[in-house]
Tab-separated table of C-alpha atoms and ligand atoms in Angstrom:
chain	number	residue	atom	x	y	z
A	1	MET	CA	-24.997	-4.533	-19.335
A	2	ASP	CA	-24.778	-1.492	-21.708
A	3	LYS	CA	-24.608	-1.574	-25.200
A	4	PHE	CA	-24.095	0.775	-28.195
A	5	GLN	CA	-26.540	1.370	-31.305
A	6	ILE	CA	-24.711	2.642	-34.491
A	7	ASN	CA	-26.350	3.926	-37.208
A	8	GLY	CA	-23.228	3.543	-39.727
A	9	GLY	CA	-22.766	5.466	-42.480
A	10	VAL	CA	-22.103	9.194	-41.375
A	11	ALA	CA	-18.750	10.915	-42.357
A	12	LEU	CA	-16.859	11.387	-39.030
A	13	ASP	CA	-16.171	15.761	-38.634
A	14	GLY	CA	-14.931	17.824	-36.281
A	15	GLU	CA	-12.265	17.796	-33.415
A	16	ILE	CA	-11.494	15.651	-30.633
A	17	GLU	CA	-9.295	16.374	-27.692
A	18	ILE	CA	-7.348	13.039	-26.193
A	19	TYR	CA	-7.020	12.603	-22.095
A	20	SER	CA	-3.779	10.498	-20.387
A	21	ALA	CA	-3.127	7.057	-21.298
A	22	LYS	CA	-4.918	4.375	-19.402
A	23	ASN	CA	-1.771	2.764	-19.284
A	24	SER	CA	0.063	5.811	-17.936
A	25	VAL	CA	-2.135	6.538	-15.058
A	26	LEU	CA	-2.208	2.650	-14.110
A	27	ALA	CA	0.915	2.258	-13.516
A	28	LEU	CA	1.140	6.424	-11.609
A	29	LEU	CA	-1.685	4.936	-9.709
A	30	ALA	CA	0.340	2.105	-8.144
A	31	ALA	CA	3.237	4.180	-7.695
A	32	SER	CA	1.589	6.386	-5.650
A	33	ILE	CA	1.584	4.153	-2.617
A	34	LEU	CA	5.573	4.761	-2.972
A	35	THR	CA	5.533	7.474	-0.614
A	36	ASP	CA	3.144	8.751	2.324
A	37	GLU	CA	2.730	11.689	1.192
A	38	GLN	CA	-0.375	13.036	-1.332
A	39	VAL	CA	-0.029	11.937	-5.108
A	40	VAL	CA	-2.178	14.655	-7.466
A	41	ILE	CA	-2.673	12.377	-10.716
A	42	HIS	CA	-4.145	15.426	-13.262
A	43	SER	CA	-6.176	14.509	-16.667
A	44	CYS	CA	-7.258	11.272	-15.252
A	45	PRO	CA	-9.981	9.869	-17.543
A	46	LYS	CA	-12.732	8.270	-16.180
A	47	ILE	CA	-12.945	4.891	-17.080
A	48	GLY	CA	-13.504	1.481	-15.679
A	49	ASP	CA	-9.771	0.148	-14.810
A	50	VAL	CA	-9.109	3.493	-13.593
A	51	TYR	CA	-11.350	3.067	-11.094
A	52	SER	CA	-10.769	-0.426	-10.557
A	53	MET	CA	-7.534	0.533	-9.885
A	54	ILE	CA	-8.441	3.486	-7.508
A	55	LYS	CA	-10.635	0.389	-5.316
A	56	ILE	CA	-7.546	-1.672	-4.583
A	57	LEU	CA	-5.800	1.568	-4.018
A	58	GLU	CA	-9.229	2.384	-0.935
A	59	SER	CA	-8.355	-1.458	-0.502
A	60	LEU	CA	-5.296	-0.394	1.052
A	61	GLY	CA	-6.155	2.353	3.236
A	62	CYS	CA	-6.024	4.974	0.945
A	63	ARG	CA	-8.080	8.114	1.176
A	64	ILE	CA	-9.075	9.137	-2.882
A	65	ILE	CA	-10.580	11.851	-3.685
A	66	TRP	CA	-11.420	13.352	-7.122
A	67	GLN	CA	-11.111	17.200	-8.127
A	68	ASN	CA	-12.683	17.658	-11.369
A	69	ASN	CA	-10.220	15.145	-13.485
A	70	SER	CA	-7.747	15.091	-11.024
A	71	VAL	CA	-7.138	11.961	-8.487
A	72	VAL	CA	-6.053	13.242	-5.311
A	73	ILE	CA	-4.277	10.358	-3.130
A	74	ASP	CA	-3.714	10.258	0.196
A	75	SER	CA	-1.745	6.750	1.568
A	76	SER	CA	-0.253	8.711	5.023
A	77	ASN	CA	-2.411	6.326	6.709
A	78	ALA	CA	-2.281	2.865	4.446
A	79	ASP	CA	-1.580	-0.381	5.836
A	80	LYS	CA	-2.517	-3.205	4.547
A	81	TYR	CA	-0.343	-5.097	1.766
A	82	GLU	CA	-2.969	-7.098	1.011
A	83	ILE	CA	-4.742	-7.272	-3.179
A	84	PRO	CA	-8.240	-8.460	-2.442
A	85	GLN	CA	-8.834	-11.411	-4.646
A	86	SER	CA	-12.051	-9.768	-6.102
A	87	TYR	CA	-9.955	-6.621	-7.481
A	88	GLY	CA	-6.939	-8.501	-8.192
A	89	LYS	CA	-8.834	-10.957	-10.673
A	90	GLU	CA	-11.209	-7.698	-11.922
A	91	ILE	CA	-7.832	-6.175	-13.055
A	92	ARG	CA	-4.559	-6.907	-14.825
A	93	SER	CA	-2.633	-3.763	-13.411
A	94	SER	CA	-3.300	-5.213	-10.098
A	95	ILE	CA	0.301	-6.943	-10.348
A	96	PHE	CA	2.414	-4.138	-10.681
A	97	MET	CA	1.027	-3.416	-7.450
A	98	LEU	CA	3.053	-5.905	-5.750
A	99	GLY	CA	6.207	-4.239	-6.636
A	100	SER	CA	4.740	-1.128	-4.769
A	101	ILE	CA	3.256	-2.411	-1.968
A	102	LEU	CA	6.708	-4.562	-0.947
A	103	GLY	CA	8.688	-0.730	-1.850
A	104	ARG	CA	6.044	0.730	0.778
A	105	PHE	CA	5.502	-2.214	3.238
A	106	ARG	CA	8.661	-4.673	2.378
A	107	LYS	CA	5.567	-7.374	2.026
A	108	ALA	CA	2.592	-7.822	-0.106
A	109	LYS	CA	-0.370	-10.059	-0.701
A	110	ALA	CA	-1.918	-10.361	-4.569
A	111	VAL	CA	-3.559	-12.591	-6.578
A	112	PHE	CA	-2.871	-13.790	-10.252
A	113	PRO	CA	-4.731	-11.177	-12.403
A	114	GLY	CA	-7.370	-10.555	-14.237
A	115	GLY	CA	-7.900	-7.907	-17.372
A	116	CYS	CA	-8.819	-8.928	-21.080
A	117	ASP	CA	-8.817	-12.585	-22.213
A	118	ILE	CA	-6.629	-12.282	-25.130
A	119	GLY	CA	-3.726	-14.993	-24.492
A	120	LEU	CA	-2.149	-17.049	-21.595
A	121	ARG	CA	-0.904	-13.583	-20.002
A	122	PRO	CA	1.715	-14.937	-17.297
A	123	ILE	CA	3.769	-13.314	-15.309
A	124	ASP	CA	6.561	-15.078	-14.931
A	125	LEU	CA	8.833	-12.796	-15.483
A	126	HIS	CA	7.363	-10.278	-13.321
A	127	LEU	CA	7.776	-12.555	-10.116
A	128	LYS	CA	11.341	-14.583	-11.377
A	129	GLY	CA	12.173	-10.361	-11.993
A	130	LEU	CA	11.577	-10.038	-7.957
A	131	ARG	CA	13.262	-12.947	-7.234
A	132	GLU	CA	16.418	-11.762	-8.520
A	133	LEU	CA	16.321	-8.433	-6.729
A	134	ASN	CA	16.153	-11.488	-3.753
A	135	ILE	CA	12.295	-10.662	-3.196
A	136	GLU	CA	11.100	-14.165	-1.297
A	137	VAL	CA	7.622	-15.041	-3.666
A	138	LYS	CA	5.721	-18.073	-2.404
A	139	GLU	CA	2.501	-18.661	-4.714
A	140	HIS	CA	0.395	-20.467	-3.466
A	141	GLY	CA	-2.556	-21.677	-5.611
A	142	ALA	CA	-4.161	-18.732	-6.615
A	143	ASN	CA	-2.403	-15.997	-3.823
A	144	ILE	CA	1.256	-14.932	-4.624
A	145	ILE	CA	3.090	-13.741	-0.779
A	146	CYS	CA	5.615	-12.044	-1.100
A	147	SER	CA	8.612	-10.225	1.403
A	148	ALA	CA	10.883	-7.865	0.946
A	149	GLU	CA	12.713	-7.772	4.266
A	150	ASN	CA	16.393	-9.097	1.893
A	151	ALA	CA	15.408	-7.379	-0.894
A	152	ARG	CA	18.764	-5.728	-3.341
A	153	GLY	CA	19.582	-4.334	-6.473
A	154	LYS	CA	20.862	-6.490	-8.910
A	155	LYS	CA	21.274	-6.775	-12.750
A	156	ILE	CA	18.483	-8.161	-14.220
A	157	HIS	CA	17.499	-9.510	-17.865
A	158	LEU	CA	13.943	-9.518	-18.998
A	159	ASP	CA	13.795	-12.927	-22.223
A	160	PHE	CA	10.815	-10.640	-23.454
A	161	PRO	CA	10.588	-6.821	-22.976
A	162	SER	CA	7.267	-6.882	-20.860
A	163	VAL	CA	5.457	-3.625	-20.344
A	164	GLY	CA	4.244	-4.777	-16.839
A	165	ALA	CA	7.513	-6.235	-15.432
A	166	THR	CA	9.415	-3.543	-16.792
A	167	GLU	CA	6.973	-1.602	-14.838
A	168	ASN	CA	6.655	-3.759	-11.675
A	169	ILE	CA	10.430	-4.052	-11.262
A	170	MET	CA	10.726	-0.098	-11.732
A	171	LEU	CA	8.358	0.430	-8.869
A	172	ALA	CA	9.982	-2.552	-6.637
A	173	GLY	CA	13.578	-1.355	-7.360
A	174	VAL	CA	13.471	2.155	-6.371
A	175	LEU	CA	13.299	1.717	-2.234
A	176	ILE	CA	15.267	-0.886	-2.052
A	177	LYS	CA	19.026	-1.084	-1.365
A	178	GLY	CA	21.600	-0.858	-4.478
A	179	LYS	CA	21.708	-0.780	-8.044
A	180	THR	CA	19.239	-2.377	-9.884
A	181	VAL	CA	19.681	-2.647	-13.597
A	182	ILE	CA	16.671	-4.141	-16.203
A	183	CYS	CA	18.406	-5.501	-19.642
A	184	ASN	CA	15.673	-5.844	-22.575
A	185	ALA	CA	13.638	-3.790	-20.525
A	186	ALA	CA	9.691	-2.417	-22.896
A	187	LYS	CA	10.680	0.929	-24.009
A	188	GLU	CA	7.151	2.162	-24.299
A	189	PRO	CA	6.079	5.977	-23.422
A	190	GLU	CA	4.303	4.739	-20.396
A	191	ILE	CA	7.706	3.561	-19.232
A	192	VAL	CA	9.375	6.815	-19.897
A	193	CYS	CA	6.066	8.284	-18.217
A	194	LEU	CA	6.765	6.127	-14.734
A	195	GLN	CA	10.274	7.393	-14.511
A	196	ASP	CA	9.493	10.882	-14.866
A	197	MET	CA	6.609	10.741	-12.269
A	198	LEU	CA	9.016	8.528	-9.867
A	199	CYS	CA	11.879	10.820	-10.360
A	200	LYS	CA	9.730	13.962	-10.069
A	201	MET	CA	9.153	12.192	-6.357
A	202	GLY	CA	12.737	12.254	-5.738
A	203	ALA	CA	14.077	8.581	-7.387
A	204	LYS	CA	16.753	7.836	-9.046
A	205	VAL	CA	15.639	5.880	-12.494
A	206	SER	CA	16.804	6.854	-15.856
A	207	GLY	CA	17.455	5.143	-19.139
A	208	ALA	CA	13.904	4.700	-19.820
A	209	GLY	CA	12.596	4.710	-23.414
A	210	THR	CA	16.210	2.844	-23.787
A	211	GLY	CA	16.676	-0.878	-23.703
A	212	THR	CA	18.351	-0.444	-19.753
A	213	ILE	CA	17.075	0.763	-17.204
A	214	GLU	CA	18.483	1.879	-13.959
A	215	ILE	CA	17.539	2.274	-10.813
A	216	GLU	CA	19.787	3.403	-7.814
A	217	GLY	CA	17.791	2.700	-4.677
A	218	VAL	CA	16.952	5.930	-2.240
A	219	LYS	CA	14.827	6.040	1.307
A	220	LYS	CA	11.900	7.910	0.743
A	221	LEU	CA	10.033	9.382	-1.577
A	222	LYS	CA	7.858	12.710	-1.583
A	223	GLY	CA	4.507	13.728	-2.729
A	224	VAL	CA	4.123	14.817	-6.671
A	225	GLU	CA	1.607	16.680	-8.536
A	226	PHE	CA	2.001	15.011	-12.249
A	227	THR	CA	0.175	14.737	-15.405
A	228	PRO	CA	0.295	11.966	-17.373
A	229	ILE	CA	1.167	11.479	-21.366
A	230	SER	CA	-2.334	10.944	-23.897
A	231	ASP	CA	-3.202	8.091	-24.792
A	232	ARG	CA	-1.594	7.042	-27.952
A	233	ILE	CA	-4.036	4.508	-28.615
A	234	VAL	CA	-7.557	6.510	-28.047
A	235	ALA	CA	-5.893	9.032	-30.814
A	236	GLY	CA	-4.811	6.102	-32.576
A	237	THR	CA	-7.998	4.354	-32.528
A	238	TYR	CA	-10.081	8.372	-33.752
A	239	LEU	CA	-7.308	8.305	-36.426
A	240	ILE	CA	-8.848	4.711	-37.651
A	241	ALA	CA	-12.150	5.515	-36.705
A	242	ALA	CA	-11.470	8.994	-39.589
A	243	ALA	CA	-10.216	6.942	-42.703
A	244	MET	CA	-12.922	4.215	-41.974
A	245	THR	CA	-15.878	6.203	-42.695
A	246	LYS	CA	-14.130	8.865	-45.071
A	247	GLY	CA	-14.065	11.755	-42.625
A	248	LYS	CA	-12.154	14.491	-42.028
A	249	VAL	CA	-10.595	14.659	-37.920
A	250	TYR	CA	-8.661	16.990	-35.841
A	251	ILE	CA	-7.061	15.092	-33.282
A	252	LYS	CA	-5.802	17.262	-30.344
A	253	ASN	CA	-3.815	16.457	-27.431
A	254	CYS	CA	-2.063	13.656	-28.687
A	255	ARG	CA	1.517	12.470	-29.069
A	256	PRO	CA	2.210	11.969	-33.221
A	257	ASN	CA	5.969	10.512	-32.769
A	258	ASP	CA	4.516	7.948	-29.910
A	259	LEU	CA	2.385	6.694	-33.500
A	260	THR	CA	5.080	6.395	-36.318
A	261	SER	CA	3.932	3.205	-36.579
A	262	LEU	CA	1.214	3.474	-37.020
A	263	ILE	CA	0.985	7.111	-38.945
A	264	SER	CA	3.864	5.621	-41.551
A	265	LYS	CA	1.267	2.619	-42.614
A	266	LEU	CA	-1.575	4.499	-43.424
A	267	ASN	CA	-0.697	8.268	-44.329
A	268	GLY	CA	-0.955	8.099	-48.799
A	269	VAL	CA	-1.953	4.642	-48.379
A	270	ALA	CA	-5.988	4.433	-46.247
A	271	CYS	CA	-6.274	8.724	-45.540
A	272	ASP	CA	-3.769	11.645	-45.756
A	273	ILE	CA	-2.114	12.635	-42.226
A	274	LEU	CA	-0.794	15.821	-41.218
A	275	SER	CA	0.508	16.349	-38.186
A	276	ASN	CA	2.936	18.449	-35.534
A	277	ASP	CA	4.126	18.464	-32.230
A	278	ASP	CA	0.444	17.503	-30.186
A	279	SER	CA	-1.788	17.171	-33.349
A	280	ILE	CA	-2.947	15.010	-36.280
A	281	LEU	CA	-5.104	16.054	-39.108
A	282	VAL	CA	-6.705	13.221	-40.632
A	283	LYS	CA	-8.079	12.994	-44.235
A	284	GLY	CA	-9.965	9.663	-45.710
A	285	TYR	CA	-10.077	8.799	-48.758
A	286	GLU	CA	-13.351	7.304	-50.830
A	287	ARG	CA	-11.597	3.962	-50.746
A	288	PRO	CA	-8.925	3.322	-48.793
A	289	GLN	CA	-6.112	1.364	-49.762
A	290	SER	CA	-5.483	-2.054	-47.908
A	291	VAL	CA	-2.179	-2.210	-46.302
A	292	LEU	CA	0.034	-5.334	-47.022
A	293	MET	CA	1.078	-6.307	-43.173
A	294	VAL	CA	0.381	-5.469	-40.456
A	295	GLU	CA	3.126	-7.148	-37.682
A	296	THR	CA	2.796	-5.884	-34.295
A	297	SER	CA	5.615	-5.690	-31.785
A	298	PRO	CA	7.126	-4.213	-28.968
A	299	TYR	CA	7.581	-0.180	-29.225
A	300	PRO	CA	8.394	1.195	-31.955
A	301	GLY	CA	6.925	-1.632	-33.392
A	302	PHE	CA	3.493	-1.991	-34.358
A	303	PRO	CA	1.374	-2.080	-31.388
A	304	THR	CA	-0.826	-5.140	-30.665
A	305	ASP	CA	-3.690	-2.733	-28.525
A	306	LEU	CA	-4.026	-0.693	-32.222
A	307	GLN	CA	-4.340	-4.535	-33.990
A	308	ALA	CA	-7.980	-5.164	-33.574
A	309	GLN	CA	-8.768	-1.521	-34.998
A	310	ILE	CA	-6.109	-1.664	-37.866
A	311	LEU	CA	-7.943	-4.823	-38.998
A	312	ALA	CA	-11.259	-3.042	-38.962
A	313	LEU	CA	-9.705	-0.223	-41.272
A	314	GLN	CA	-8.644	-3.379	-43.843
A	315	THR	CA	-12.012	-5.220	-44.003
A	316	VAL	CA	-13.604	-2.022	-46.111
A	317	SER	CA	-9.924	-1.178	-47.792
A	318	GLN	CA	-9.251	-2.292	-51.578
A	319	GLY	CA	-7.148	-4.999	-51.560
A	320	THR	CA	-6.089	-7.679	-49.399
A	321	SER	CA	-3.706	-7.277	-46.156
A	322	MET	CA	-1.823	-9.614	-43.667
A	323	ILE	CA	-2.482	-8.816	-39.512
A	324	VAL	CA	0.134	-10.761	-38.038
A	325	GLU	CA	-0.334	-11.036	-33.734
A	326	ASN	CA	3.317	-11.349	-32.428
A	327	ILE	CA	2.407	-10.292	-28.786
A	328	PHE	CA	-1.113	-12.064	-27.404
A	329	GLU	CA	-2.003	-15.829	-28.764
A	330	THR	CA	-5.784	-15.123	-28.831
A	331	ARG	CA	-6.412	-11.466	-29.961
A	332	PHE	CA	-8.496	-12.572	-32.876
A	333	LYS	CA	-12.099	-12.538	-31.135
A	334	HIS	CA	-13.423	-9.399	-33.139
A	335	VAL	CA	-12.804	-11.705	-36.242
A	336	GLY	CA	-15.437	-13.271	-36.177
A	337	GLU	CA	-17.848	-10.670	-35.196
A	338	LEU	CA	-17.001	-8.774	-38.244
A	339	ILE	CA	-17.559	-11.489	-40.171
A	340	LYS	CA	-20.741	-11.308	-39.180
A	341	MET	CA	-21.129	-7.985	-40.626
A	342	GLY	CA	-19.718	-9.260	-43.995
A	343	ALA	CA	-16.059	-8.678	-43.828
A	344	GLU	CA	-13.282	-11.481	-45.294
A	345	ILE	CA	-11.013	-13.023	-43.101
A	346	VAL	CA	-9.438	-15.827	-42.560
A	347	VAL	CA	-7.122	-16.907	-39.614
A	348	LYS	CA	-4.514	-19.378	-39.030
A	349	ASP	CA	-2.548	-19.319	-35.482
A	350	ARG	CA	-1.341	-15.867	-35.347
A	351	TYR	CA	-2.139	-14.417	-38.647
A	352	ALA	CA	-5.065	-13.168	-40.582
A	353	ILE	CA	-5.613	-12.167	-43.716
A	354	VAL	CA	-8.257	-9.409	-44.973
A	355	ARG	CA	-9.696	-9.524	-48.227
A	356	GLY	CA	-11.403	-5.687	-48.381
A	357	VAL	CA	-15.191	-5.832	-49.122
A	358	PRO	CA	-17.207	-2.334	-50.702
A	359	LYS	CA	-19.055	-2.653	-47.540
A	360	LEU	CA	-20.133	-3.935	-44.114
A	361	TYR	CA	-23.622	-4.466	-43.131
A	362	GLY	CA	-24.973	-3.547	-39.078
A	363	THR	CA	-26.351	-6.594	-37.343
A	364	GLN	CA	-25.406	-7.109	-33.806
A	365	VAL	CA	-21.953	-7.969	-32.511
A	366	PHE	CA	-20.469	-8.700	-29.227
A	367	ALA	CA	-17.134	-6.867	-27.520
A	368	HIS	CA	-14.919	-9.891	-26.133
A	369	ASP	CA	-11.956	-7.480	-25.290
A	370	LEU	CA	-11.418	-3.563	-24.668
A	371	ARG	CA	-9.578	-2.779	-28.325
A	372	GLY	CA	-11.459	-5.405	-30.291
A	373	GLY	CA	-14.928	-3.902	-28.943
A	374	ALA	CA	-13.835	-0.901	-29.919
A	375	ALA	CA	-13.150	-1.826	-33.556
A	376	LEU	CA	-16.438	-3.275	-33.669
A	377	VAL	CA	-17.355	0.432	-32.547
A	378	LEU	CA	-15.550	1.455	-35.778
A	379	ALA	CA	-16.631	-1.244	-38.322
A	380	GLY	CA	-20.766	0.143	-36.624
A	381	LEU	CA	-19.565	3.369	-38.083
A	382	ALA	CA	-18.613	2.408	-41.472
A	383	ALA	CA	-21.103	-0.132	-42.170
A	384	GLU	CA	-24.560	0.435	-43.953
A	385	GLY	CA	-27.688	0.153	-41.658
A	386	SER	CA	-27.683	-0.547	-37.505
A	387	THR	CA	-25.336	-2.381	-35.490
A	388	THR	CA	-25.580	-3.199	-31.722
A	389	VAL	CA	-22.175	-3.544	-29.941
A	390	GLU	CA	-23.122	-5.785	-27.127
A	391	ASN	CA	-21.178	-6.218	-23.568
A	392	VAL	CA	-19.777	-2.078	-23.872
A	393	TYR	CA	-18.065	-3.084	-20.233
A	394	HIS	CA	-15.167	-3.958	-22.289
A	395	ILE	CA	-14.799	-0.805	-24.147
A	396	ASP	CA	-15.472	1.854	-20.953
A	397	ARG	CA	-12.182	-0.465	-19.587
A	398	GLY	CA	-10.511	2.107	-21.425
A	399	TYR	CA	-12.115	4.658	-23.580
A	400	CYS	CA	-14.064	7.229	-21.388
A	401	GLN	CA	-17.879	7.729	-22.830
A	402	MET	CA	-16.472	6.752	-26.173
A	403	GLU	CA	-19.924	7.582	-27.939
A	404	GLU	CA	-19.642	10.923	-26.625
A	405	ASP	CA	-16.496	11.565	-28.491
A	406	LEU	CA	-18.251	9.843	-31.881
A	407	LYS	CA	-21.362	12.185	-31.236
A	408	SER	CA	-19.243	14.833	-30.765
A	409	LEU	CA	-17.800	13.696	-34.091
A	410	GLY	CA	-21.488	13.826	-36.335
A	411	ALA	CA	-21.598	10.226	-35.633
A	412	SER	CA	-25.606	8.317	-34.968
A	413	ILE	CA	-24.612	6.384	-31.379
A	414	LYS	CA	-26.260	5.753	-28.660
A	415	ARG	CA	-25.695	4.248	-25.552
A	416	ILE	CA	-28.842	1.742	-24.200
A	417	THR	CA	-28.676	0.995	-20.269
A	418	CYS	CA	-30.031	-2.700	-19.992
B	501	UD1	C1	0.577	-3.683	-21.231
B	501	UD1	C2	-0.355	-2.835	-21.690
B	501	UD1	C3	-1.578	-3.524	-22.859
B	501	UD1	C4	-0.674	-3.577	-23.685
B	501	UD1	C5	0.719	-4.610	-23.488
B	501	UD1	C6	1.441	-5.444	-24.699
B	501	UD1	C7	-0.969	-1.708	-19.373
B	501	UD1	C8	-1.860	-2.201	-18.191
B	501	UD1	N1	-1.294	-2.632	-20.073
B	501	UD1	O1	0.126	-5.030	-21.097
B	501	UD1	O2	-2.756	-2.822	-23.046
B	501	UD1	O3	-0.935	-4.888	-25.393
B	501	UD1	O4	1.226	-4.217	-22.249
B	501	UD1	O5	1.881	-3.635	-25.316
B	501	UD1	O6	-0.040	-1.746	-19.457
B	501	UD1	N2	4.603	-12.453	-20.995
B	501	UD1	C9	4.879	-13.586	-20.490
B	501	UD1	N3	5.350	-13.571	-18.834
B	501	UD1	C10	5.176	-12.195	-18.181
B	501	UD1	C11	4.511	-11.098	-18.770
B	501	UD1	C12	4.562	-10.755	-20.049
B	501	UD1	O7	5.225	-14.571	-20.844
B	501	UD1	O8	5.459	-11.867	-16.731
B	501	UD1	C13	4.274	-12.029	-22.216
B	501	UD1	C14	2.186	-11.616	-22.320
B	501	UD1	O9	1.651	-13.315	-22.473
B	501	UD1	C15	2.426	-11.390	-23.879
B	501	UD1	C16	3.968	-10.487	-23.779
B	501	UD1	O10	4.631	-10.818	-22.854
B	501	UD1	O11	2.198	-12.626	-24.535
B	501	UD1	C17	3.512	-9.304	-23.614
B	501	UD1	O12	2.919	-8.642	-22.744
B	501	UD1	P1	3.172	-7.498	-21.553
B	501	UD1	O13	4.227	-6.647	-21.961
B	501	UD1	O14	3.348	-7.911	-20.176
B	501	UD1	O15	1.457	-6.989	-21.439
B	501	UD1	P2	1.067	-6.121	-20.547
B	501	UD1	O16	1.806	-5.479	-19.195
B	501	UD1	O17	0.335	-7.198	-19.720
């Protein structure tokens, strides 16, 4: 298992370009099977979760080739409707495939999904939504077996605006008879991106980005070439890295409007931030001030996927900060590792209180999940001395060669392949 070795204390300096959003690409790959024509997704990051999703598509009979950074999916010969257990357990997004496989084959078999260990992560909203579309869903041990022979559109209310459930129901709804309406839908930019690609394929979907999404079923979808939106979480991670290292970083090909909740917290407090339509310039402060409170919530609230990184920033900021994690129950596994580096943090239930210290000190730490792992890398960059981040495979699931990006900004970081 690879690890990162980081010599901290270097202020990041330079320019970085952000690639397409993992969470968009995964939903778009799932959508690709809704047509038997060719789908091309440009600017696709070569990250663990994308490779896992591609393996699932191949197991269904799709032919996939990479052309530089574009993924070309030919599912004309796809003939299987079952997600193999080993792949399904690897990646949470395999569950979105239920909706799209049902759209294509009218039947689907999946397993309860895997993904980061950050909470209970049930799929009840997904299954309830599918059942409301008159899709038969049987749960047999670890397996989920569905039939969409009698599926028809309906008005569905989600008890919580789940990103995955919204996407799954959108994917299930586009090729079934009648009108599907999703109330209390997730509003994340990745949902809008999915709607955009589905519409380009000939689907009739509207309302994404608001709490109500309407889908008018059509008979067939066509092929598409599509470039997804850039990754707001990767951009946010590098923004925080610049602030933590007192650096100066110009982040290109990003979407500052998707990061308003982060920018408004940090600008003038931890760093200076200047942004235009598609770039952000961050200039760190000698001693960032703590953010009084950060509370994660569904978009446009503060993203849970940036909670670990902003918490890491608070460990070296002046003052005390309260971080509230409202989305996932056990998403504070990075805290124990940051404490090993000298951070002062207490956690009680969903609350973490962080008292900033003048310095963190390098040591051996373990990534327990994707974003928590990224936060440890940021802490290593800011710390005095050498930090080893173990279990880099978690970070590789969502960041494309993070060490190369950071090296290009002057960081002293190397990957050690064991
Ligand atoms: C997606 C993102 C993930 C992000 C999360 C929240 C992808 C591939 N992943 O994950 O990076 O952290 O949104 O922004 O896009 N829930 C239920 N029942 C369900 C579904 C969800 O109770 O059937 C709960 C979850 O346990 C969690 C909350 O709803 O507490 C949010 O989950 P959800 O929005 O579904 O997250 P994901 O789609 O898994």
